[in-house]
mmCIF file of C-alpha atoms in Angstrom:
data_model
loop_
_atom_site.group_PDB
_atom_site.id
_atom_site.type_symbol
_atom_site.label_atom_id
_atom_site.label_comp_id
_atom_site.label_asym_id
_atom_site.label_seq_id
_atom_site.Cartn_x
_atom_site.Cartn_y
_atom_site.Cartn_z
ATOM 1 C CA MET A 143 32.398 30.869 39.802
ATOM 2 C CA THR A 144 32.680 27.732 37.666
ATOM 3 C CA GLN A 145 31.294 27.327 34.151
ATOM 4 C CA GLU A 146 28.826 24.759 35.487
ATOM 5 C CA ARG A 147 27.396 27.281 37.954
ATOM 6 C CA ILE A 148 27.196 29.967 35.293
ATOM 7 C CA ARG A 149 25.280 27.607 32.976
ATOM 8 C CA ALA A 150 22.943 26.611 35.826
ATOM 9 C CA TYR A 151 22.293 30.279 36.640
ATOM 10 C CA GLU A 152 21.597 31.098 32.977
ATOM 11 C CA LYS A 153 19.207 28.146 32.703
ATOM 12 C CA ILE A 154 17.263 29.254 35.797
ATOM 13 C CA ARG A 155 17.180 32.871 34.614
ATOM 14 C CA GLU A 156 15.869 31.808 31.210
ATOM 15 C CA ALA A 157 13.159 29.614 32.752
ATOM 16 C CA LEU A 158 11.991 32.454 35.006
ATOM 17 C CA THR A 159 11.980 35.174 32.347
ATOM 18 C CA GLU A 160 10.538 33.273 29.390
ATOM 19 C CA ALA A 161 7.199 32.079 30.728
ATOM 20 C CA PRO A 162 4.822 30.368 28.271
ATOM 21 C CA LEU A 163 2.322 32.677 26.615
ATOM 22 C CA LEU A 164 -1.387 32.089 26.933
ATOM 23 C CA LEU A 165 -3.072 31.320 23.638
ATOM 24 C CA MET A 166 -6.381 32.899 22.691
ATOM 25 C CA PRO A 167 -9.032 30.171 22.847
ATOM 26 C CA ASP A 168 -10.372 29.014 19.477
ATOM 27 C CA CYS A 169 -13.814 27.406 19.775
ATOM 28 C CA ASN A 170 -13.241 25.446 16.554
ATOM 29 C CA ILE A 171 -10.281 23.495 17.959
ATOM 30 C CA PRO A 172 -10.564 20.708 20.573
ATOM 31 C CA TYR A 173 -9.289 21.417 24.074
ATOM 32 C CA LYS A 174 -6.981 19.283 26.224
ATOM 33 C CA LEU A 175 -7.493 19.389 29.973
ATOM 34 C CA TYR A 176 -4.582 18.571 32.283
ATOM 35 C CA ILE A 177 -5.417 18.164 35.966
ATOM 36 C CA ASP A 178 -3.445 17.369 39.084
ATOM 37 C CA ALA A 179 -4.286 17.060 42.757
ATOM 38 C CA CYS A 180 -2.102 16.612 45.794
ATOM 39 C CA GLY A 181 -2.479 16.944 49.546
ATOM 40 C CA ASP A 182 -2.188 20.730 49.365
ATOM 41 C CA GLY A 183 -3.914 21.888 46.210
ATOM 42 C CA LEU A 184 -5.717 21.345 42.952
ATOM 43 C CA GLY A 185 -4.516 22.549 39.569
ATOM 44 C CA GLU A 186 -5.788 22.538 36.028
ATOM 45 C CA ALA A 187 -4.421 23.695 32.690
ATOM 46 C CA LEU A 188 -6.597 23.990 29.594
ATOM 47 C CA HIS A 189 -4.540 23.610 26.388
ATOM 48 C CA GLN A 190 -5.092 23.711 22.637
ATOM 49 C CA VAL A 191 -2.941 22.832 19.652
ATOM 50 C CA GLN A 192 -2.857 25.923 17.434
ATOM 51 C CA ILE A 193 -0.797 26.991 14.439
ATOM 52 C CA VAL A 194 1.852 29.529 15.511
ATOM 53 C CA ASP A 195 4.402 30.714 12.935
ATOM 54 C CA GLU A 196 3.186 27.977 10.564
ATOM 55 C CA LYS A 197 3.911 25.225 13.127
ATOM 56 C CA PRO A 198 1.470 23.329 15.369
ATOM 57 C CA VAL A 199 2.094 24.373 18.965
ATOM 58 C CA GLU A 200 0.334 23.055 22.064
ATOM 59 C CA GLY A 201 -0.042 25.824 24.583
ATOM 60 C CA PRO A 202 -2.090 26.906 27.575
ATOM 61 C CA VAL A 203 -5.360 28.772 27.193
ATOM 62 C CA CYS A 204 -6.061 29.029 30.922
ATOM 63 C CA TYR A 205 -4.666 27.976 34.294
ATOM 64 C CA ILE A 206 -6.664 27.429 37.485
ATOM 65 C CA SER A 207 -5.439 26.407 40.917
ATOM 66 C CA ARG A 208 -6.583 26.552 44.507
ATOM 67 C CA GLN A 209 -5.836 25.155 47.932
ATOM 68 C CA ILE A 210 -7.670 22.112 49.208
ATOM 69 C CA LYS A 211 -10.266 22.837 51.872
ATOM 70 C CA PRO A 212 -10.014 20.928 55.188
ATOM 71 C CA THR A 213 -13.102 18.831 54.393
ATOM 72 C CA GLU A 214 -11.671 17.891 50.980
ATOM 73 C CA ALA A 215 -8.399 16.660 52.505
ATOM 74 C CA ARG A 216 -10.119 13.364 53.410
ATOM 75 C CA TRP A 217 -11.222 12.675 49.820
ATOM 76 C CA SER A 218 -9.667 9.934 47.726
ATOM 77 C CA ALA A 219 -7.739 10.764 44.553
ATOM 78 C CA TYR A 220 -10.670 9.554 42.420
ATOM 79 C CA VAL A 221 -13.047 11.999 44.096
ATOM 80 C CA TRP A 222 -10.517 14.848 43.723
ATOM 81 C CA TYR A 223 -10.139 14.235 39.993
ATOM 82 C CA GLY A 224 -13.901 14.056 39.487
ATOM 83 C CA HIS A 225 -14.321 17.259 41.467
ATOM 84 C CA LEU A 226 -11.547 18.921 39.446
ATOM 85 C CA LYS A 227 -13.255 18.148 36.147
ATOM 86 C CA ASN A 228 -16.566 19.594 37.343
ATOM 87 C CA TYR A 229 -14.853 22.606 38.946
ATOM 88 C CA THR A 230 -12.993 23.320 35.706
ATOM 89 C CA ILE A 231 -16.059 23.047 33.495
ATOM 90 C CA ILE A 232 -18.002 25.440 35.736
ATOM 91 C CA LEU A 233 -15.187 28.016 35.877
ATOM 92 C CA MET A 234 -14.368 27.777 32.180
ATOM 93 C CA GLU A 235 -17.948 27.708 30.942
ATOM 94 C CA VAL A 236 -17.516 30.970 29.032
ATOM 95 C CA ILE A 237 -14.422 29.694 27.211
ATOM 96 C CA LEU A 238 -15.869 26.255 26.487
ATOM 97 C CA LYS A 239 -19.157 27.510 24.964
#
């Protein structure tokens, strides 16, 4: 095994074992919504910038994803993104209030 392969293995192992932690939502801090849609699925991540160990850290508060339904597969990207925003607001209503 070469040093390059060992480093690659260590990098993959670290990425798989050190997943990002979810932050507790703070209603007094603005949220950032990241959305993405492709031919197979929809995904959203709700983030906040919070102070962790005396440093501002942007981290996830919640993740949502699902497969695209057959009828939605014909939608344009603009319709998907609009649908994603509404879908997210409905599902995260408790957090966002």
